[in-house]
Tab-separated table of N, CA and C in Angstrom:
chain	number	residue	atom	x	y	z
A	27	GLU	N	-8.988	8.415	-12.630
A	27	GLU	CA	-8.177	8.052	-11.479
A	27	GLU	C	-8.927	8.351	-10.191
A	28	PRO	N	-8.853	7.441	-9.236
A	28	PRO	CA	-9.498	7.721	-7.945
A	28	PRO	C	-8.693	8.752	-7.159
A	29	LEU	N	-9.386	9.497	-6.297
A	29	LEU	CA	-8.685	10.404	-5.397
A	29	LEU	C	-7.985	9.564	-4.349
A	30	VAL	N	-6.706	9.843	-4.118
A	30	VAL	CA	-5.925	9.013	-3.203
A	30	VAL	C	-5.241	9.887	-2.168
A	31	ASP	N	-5.273	9.421	-0.925
A	31	ASP	CA	-4.580	10.102	0.164
A	31	ASP	C	-3.635	9.094	0.805
A	32	ILE	N	-2.374	9.485	0.973
A	32	ILE	CA	-1.383	8.593	1.557
A	32	ILE	C	-0.859	9.223	2.841
A	33	SER	N	-0.882	8.448	3.920
A	33	SER	CA	-0.314	8.957	5.172
A	33	SER	C	0.642	7.912	5.733
A	34	THR	N	1.702	8.397	6.358
A	34	THR	CA	2.702	7.485	6.926
A	34	THR	C	2.907	7.777	8.404
A	35	THR	N	3.038	6.713	9.159
A	35	THR	CA	3.390	6.832	10.571
A	35	THR	C	4.693	6.074	10.772
A	36	ASP	N	5.121	5.971	12.022
A	36	ASP	CA	6.353	5.233	12.302
A	36	ASP	C	6.217	3.755	11.972
A	37	LYS	N	4.987	3.229	12.056
A	37	LYS	CA	4.790	1.789	11.911
A	37	LYS	C	4.150	1.360	10.598
A	38	GLU	N	3.411	2.278	9.917
A	38	GLU	CA	2.678	1.836	8.727
A	38	GLU	C	2.492	2.937	7.696
A	39	VAL	N	2.124	2.477	6.489
A	39	VAL	CA	1.743	3.370	5.401
A	39	VAL	C	0.271	3.105	5.149
A	40	LYS	N	-0.540	4.175	5.101
A	40	LYS	CA	-1.979	4.010	4.915
A	40	LYS	C	-2.386	4.733	3.631
A	41	ILE	N	-3.085	4.013	2.764
A	41	ILE	CA	-3.556	4.574	1.499
A	41	ILE	C	-5.074	4.528	1.507
A	42	VAL	N	-5.703	5.673	1.244
A	42	VAL	CA	-7.158	5.738	1.179
A	42	VAL	C	-7.524	6.234	-0.220
A	43	ALA	N	-8.309	5.438	-0.948
A	43	ALA	CA	-8.725	5.800	-2.304
A	43	ALA	C	-10.247	5.903	-2.360
A	44	GLU	N	-10.734	7.002	-2.930
A	44	GLU	CA	-12.178	7.174	-3.091
A	44	GLU	C	-12.597	6.570	-4.425
A	45	MET	N	-13.461	5.559	-4.362
A	45	MET	CA	-13.917	4.869	-5.568
A	45	MET	C	-15.430	4.676	-5.497
A	46	PRO	N	-16.196	5.767	-5.579
A	46	PRO	CA	-17.651	5.648	-5.441
A	46	PRO	C	-18.280	4.863	-6.589
A	47	GLY	N	-19.348	4.145	-6.256
A	47	GLY	CA	-20.104	3.429	-7.278
A	47	GLY	C	-19.473	2.144	-7.759
A	48	ILE	N	-18.497	1.637	-7.048
A	48	ILE	CA	-17.814	0.411	-7.459
A	48	ILE	C	-18.215	-0.724	-6.519
A	49	ILE	N	-18.470	-1.887	-7.094
A	49	ILE	CA	-18.724	-3.087	-6.293
A	49	ILE	C	-17.360	-3.716	-6.015
A	50	LYS	N	-17.146	-4.169	-4.776
A	50	LYS	CA	-15.805	-4.620	-4.410
A	50	LYS	C	-15.304	-5.797	-5.251
A	51	GLU	N	-16.200	-6.567	-5.842
A	51	GLU	CA	-15.780	-7.684	-6.695
A	51	GLU	C	-15.050	-7.198	-7.953
A	52	TYR	N	-15.242	-5.931	-8.329
A	52	TYR	CA	-14.584	-5.390	-9.516
A	52	TYR	C	-13.202	-4.805	-9.213
A	53	ILE	N	-12.810	-4.756	-7.949
A	53	ILE	CA	-11.536	-4.131	-7.585
A	53	ILE	C	-10.425	-5.170	-7.555
A	54	LYS	N	-9.320	-4.819	-8.203
A	54	LYS	CA	-8.124	-5.661	-8.194
A	54	LYS	C	-6.970	-4.829	-7.656
A	55	ILE	N	-6.193	-5.403	-6.750
A	55	ILE	CA	-5.041	-4.699	-6.182
A	55	ILE	C	-3.807	-5.557	-6.404
A	56	ASN	N	-2.786	-4.964	-7.012
A	56	ASN	CA	-1.511	-5.655	-7.216
A	56	ASN	C	-0.436	-4.912	-6.440
A	57	ALA	N	0.309	-5.630	-5.622
A	57	ALA	CA	1.389	-5.015	-4.853
A	57	ALA	C	2.725	-5.433	-5.449
A	58	TYR	N	3.546	-4.435	-5.723
A	58	TYR	CA	4.895	-4.676	-6.232
A	58	TYR	C	5.877	-4.165	-5.189
A	59	GLU	N	7.168	-4.340	-5.437
A	59	GLU	CA	8.154	-3.987	-4.420
A	59	GLU	C	8.075	-2.521	-4.009
A	60	TYR	N	7.905	-1.617	-4.976
A	60	TYR	CA	7.891	-0.185	-4.651
A	60	TYR	C	6.611	0.523	-5.066
A	61	SER	N	5.547	-0.228	-5.374
A	61	SER	CA	4.296	0.413	-5.764
A	61	SER	C	3.106	-0.515	-5.550
A	62	VAL	N	1.922	0.103	-5.550
A	62	VAL	CA	0.665	-0.635	-5.470
A	62	VAL	C	-0.188	-0.151	-6.631
A	63	GLU	N	-0.831	-1.097	-7.321
A	63	GLU	CA	-1.679	-0.765	-8.459
A	63	GLU	C	-3.117	-1.110	-8.101
A	64	ILE	N	-4.009	-0.126	-8.282
A	64	ILE	CA	-5.433	-0.331	-8.013
A	64	ILE	C	-6.166	-0.254	-9.348
A	65	ILE	N	-6.932	-1.304	-9.650
A	65	ILE	CA	-7.653	-1.381	-10.927
A	65	ILE	C	-9.102	-1.722	-10.638
A	66	SER	N	-10.017	-1.076	-11.364
A	66	SER	CA	-11.427	-1.447	-11.292
A	66	SER	C	-11.931	-1.673	-12.706
A	67	ASP	N	-12.529	-2.845	-12.938
A	67	ASP	CA	-13.071	-3.173	-14.254
A	67	ASP	C	-14.585	-3.071	-14.281
A	68	ASN	N	-15.133	-2.201	-13.461
A	68	ASN	CA	-16.568	-1.988	-13.440
A	68	ASN	C	-16.994	-1.451	-14.813
A	69	PRO	N	-18.020	-2.019	-15.436
A	69	PRO	CA	-18.425	-1.561	-16.770
A	69	PRO	C	-18.791	-0.061	-16.822
A	70	GLN	N	-19.362	0.471	-15.749
A	70	GLN	CA	-19.754	1.888	-15.754
A	70	GLN	C	-18.581	2.826	-15.451
A	71	ARG	N	-17.745	2.428	-14.515
A	71	ARG	CA	-16.629	3.282	-14.105
A	71	ARG	C	-15.358	2.469	-14.049
A	72	LYS	N	-14.345	2.948	-14.743
A	72	LYS	CA	-13.061	2.257	-14.707
A	72	LYS	C	-12.052	3.146	-13.979
A	73	TYR	N	-11.316	2.531	-13.072
A	73	TYR	CA	-10.273	3.241	-12.342
A	73	TYR	C	-8.963	2.511	-12.541
A	74	HIS	N	-7.888	3.284	-12.609
A	74	HIS	CA	-6.553	2.691	-12.651
A	74	HIS	C	-5.598	3.684	-12.015
A	75	LYS	N	-4.872	3.229	-11.017
A	75	LYS	CA	-3.945	4.117	-10.323
A	75	LYS	C	-2.759	3.308	-9.834
A	76	VAL	N	-1.560	3.838	-10.057
A	76	VAL	CA	-0.342	3.236	-9.527
A	76	VAL	C	0.192	4.200	-8.473
A	77	ILE	N	0.395	3.681	-7.273
A	77	ILE	CA	0.840	4.503	-6.155
A	77	ILE	C	2.233	4.061	-5.753
A	78	ASP	N	3.171	5.016	-5.739
A	78	ASP	CA	4.533	4.693	-5.316
A	78	ASP	C	4.579	4.526	-3.806
A	79	LEU	N	5.320	3.526	-3.372
A	79	LEU	CA	5.463	3.251	-1.937
A	79	LEU	C	6.860	3.635	-1.467
A	80	PRO	N	6.968	4.040	-0.199
A	80	PRO	CA	8.311	4.273	0.338
A	80	PRO	C	9.065	2.948	0.430
A	81	PRO	N	10.386	2.977	0.328
A	81	PRO	CA	11.158	1.719	0.326
A	81	PRO	C	10.973	0.874	1.578
A	82	GLU	N	10.594	1.493	2.694
A	82	GLU	CA	10.444	0.716	3.930
A	82	GLU	C	9.098	0.003	4.039
A	83	ALA	N	8.203	0.190	3.068
A	83	ALA	CA	6.901	-0.490	3.094
A	83	ALA	C	7.091	-1.982	2.842
A	84	ASP	N	6.451	-2.806	3.663
A	84	ASP	CA	6.566	-4.265	3.550
A	84	ASP	C	5.310	-4.800	2.870
A	85	ILE	N	5.379	-5.052	1.561
A	85	ILE	CA	4.180	-5.445	0.805
A	85	ILE	C	3.620	-6.798	1.230
A	86	GLU	N	4.393	-7.569	1.980
A	86	GLU	CA	3.888	-8.852	2.469
A	86	GLU	C	2.793	-8.660	3.515
A	87	THR	N	2.661	-7.456	4.061
A	87	THR	CA	1.722	-7.209	5.161
A	87	THR	C	0.504	-6.385	4.736
A	88	VAL	N	0.260	-6.236	3.445
A	88	VAL	CA	-0.850	-5.386	2.980
A	88	VAL	C	-2.193	-5.940	3.434
A	89	LYS	N	-3.018	-5.058	3.992
A	89	LYS	CA	-4.395	-5.411	4.331
A	89	LYS	C	-5.287	-4.395	3.635
A	90	SER	N	-6.422	-4.847	3.097
A	90	SER	CA	-7.314	-3.909	2.415
A	90	SER	C	-8.742	-4.050	2.925
A	91	LYS	N	-9.451	-2.912	2.882
A	91	LYS	CA	-10.863	-2.865	3.270
A	91	LYS	C	-11.572	-1.980	2.257
A	92	TYR	N	-12.797	-2.334	1.913
A	92	TYR	CA	-13.583	-1.493	1.017
A	92	TYR	C	-14.962	-1.311	1.622
A	93	ASN	N	-15.350	-0.053	1.843
A	93	ASN	CA	-16.628	0.221	2.478
A	93	ASN	C	-17.167	1.563	1.994
A	94	ASN	N	-18.410	1.574	1.508
A	94	ASN	CA	-19.079	2.809	1.063
A	94	ASN	C	-18.238	3.645	0.093
A	95	GLY	N	-17.611	2.989	-0.873
A	95	GLY	CA	-16.855	3.723	-1.895
A	95	GLY	C	-15.452	4.127	-1.471
A	96	ILE	N	-15.023	3.705	-0.296
A	96	ILE	CA	-13.678	4.048	0.185
A	96	ILE	C	-12.847	2.770	0.300
A	97	LEU	N	-11.737	2.738	-0.430
A	97	LEU	CA	-10.802	1.621	-0.366
A	97	LEU	C	-9.654	2.037	0.541
A	98	GLU	N	-9.362	1.202	1.531
A	98	GLU	CA	-8.303	1.516	2.487
A	98	GLU	C	-7.269	0.401	2.481
A	99	LEU	N	-6.012	0.764	2.272
A	99	LEU	CA	-4.905	-0.195	2.318
A	99	LEU	C	-3.988	0.192	3.464
A	100	VAL	N	-3.592	-0.783	4.257
A	100	VAL	CA	-2.646	-0.535	5.345
A	100	VAL	C	-1.455	-1.465	5.133
A	101	ILE	N	-0.265	-0.873	5.068
A	101	ILE	CA	0.957	-1.634	4.826
A	101	ILE	C	1.913	-1.359	5.981
A	102	ASN	N	2.321	-2.409	6.666
A	102	ASN	CA	3.282	-2.230	7.753
A	102	ASN	C	4.642	-1.867	7.186
A	103	LYS	N	5.415	-1.153	7.985
A	103	LYS	CA	6.781	-0.848	7.574
A	103	LYS	C	7.694	-1.983	8.010
A	104	LYS	N	8.747	-2.194	7.235
A	104	LYS	CA	9.710	-3.237	7.579
A	104	LYS	C	10.408	-2.848	8.868
A	105	LYS	N	10.700	-3.846	9.664
A	105	LYS	CA	11.464	-3.579	10.881
A	105	LYS	C	12.895	-3.257	10.469
A	106	GLU	N	13.390	-2.161	10.978
A	106	GLU	CA	14.746	-1.766	10.605
A	106	GLU	C	15.749	-2.710	11.244
A	107	THR	N	16.593	-3.223	10.415
A	107	THR	CA	17.647	-4.080	10.944
A	107	THR	C	18.942	-3.294	10.868
A	108	LYS	N	19.322	-2.778	11.996
A	108	LYS	CA	20.560	-2.011	12.048
A	108	LYS	C	21.711	-2.996	12.191
A	109	PRO	N	22.740	-2.803	11.403
A	109	PRO	CA	23.873	-3.723	11.518
A	109	PRO	C	24.511	-3.575	12.897
A	110	LYS	N	24.819	-4.713	13.491
A	110	LYS	CA	25.451	-4.679	14.807
A	110	LYS	C	26.905	-4.284	14.637
A	111	GLY	N	27.353	-3.438	15.530
A	111	GLY	CA	28.751	-3.050	15.499
A	111	GLY	C	29.632	-4.169	16.037
A	112	LYS	N	30.880	-4.087	15.724
A	112	LYS	CA	31.806	-5.108	16.190
A	112	LYS	C	32.972	-4.401	16.845
A	113	GLU	N	33.298	-4.853	18.054
A	113	GLU	CA	34.427	-4.251	18.751
A	113	GLU	C	35.723	-4.889	18.247
A	114	ILE	N	36.679	-4.064	17.991
A	114	ILE	CA	37.954	-4.576	17.499
A	114	ILE	C	39.018	-4.311	18.561
A	115	LYS	N	39.711	-5.357	18.940
A	115	LYS	CA	40.764	-5.217	19.951
A	115	LYS	C	42.002	-4.594	19.336
A	116	VAL	N	42.592	-3.729	20.096
A	116	VAL	CA	43.847	-3.113	19.646
A	116	VAL	C	45.001	-3.982	20.144
A	117	GLU	N	45.884	-4.384	19.249
A	117	GLU	CA	47.010	-5.241	19.658
A	117	GLU	C	48.277	-4.435	19.752
């Protein structure tokens, strides 16, 4: 399993995975509603990790970067839709 660090801010969830010795063509990322799966089919080193996401993570906005053995995923948080209140007249 790769070493993974997850940090959250008000606007996004950031996942950093250390995957040294992997060519980016061997990395596969699958995003599900409440998790992200990172797989590497490199013949020398195989990685597999499922990372749970907070419910407010919007998987439609996932961006990934891979550089010098570090895989970085940034997922925006869903905009909170607060239900609008309704004023009720007293009769």
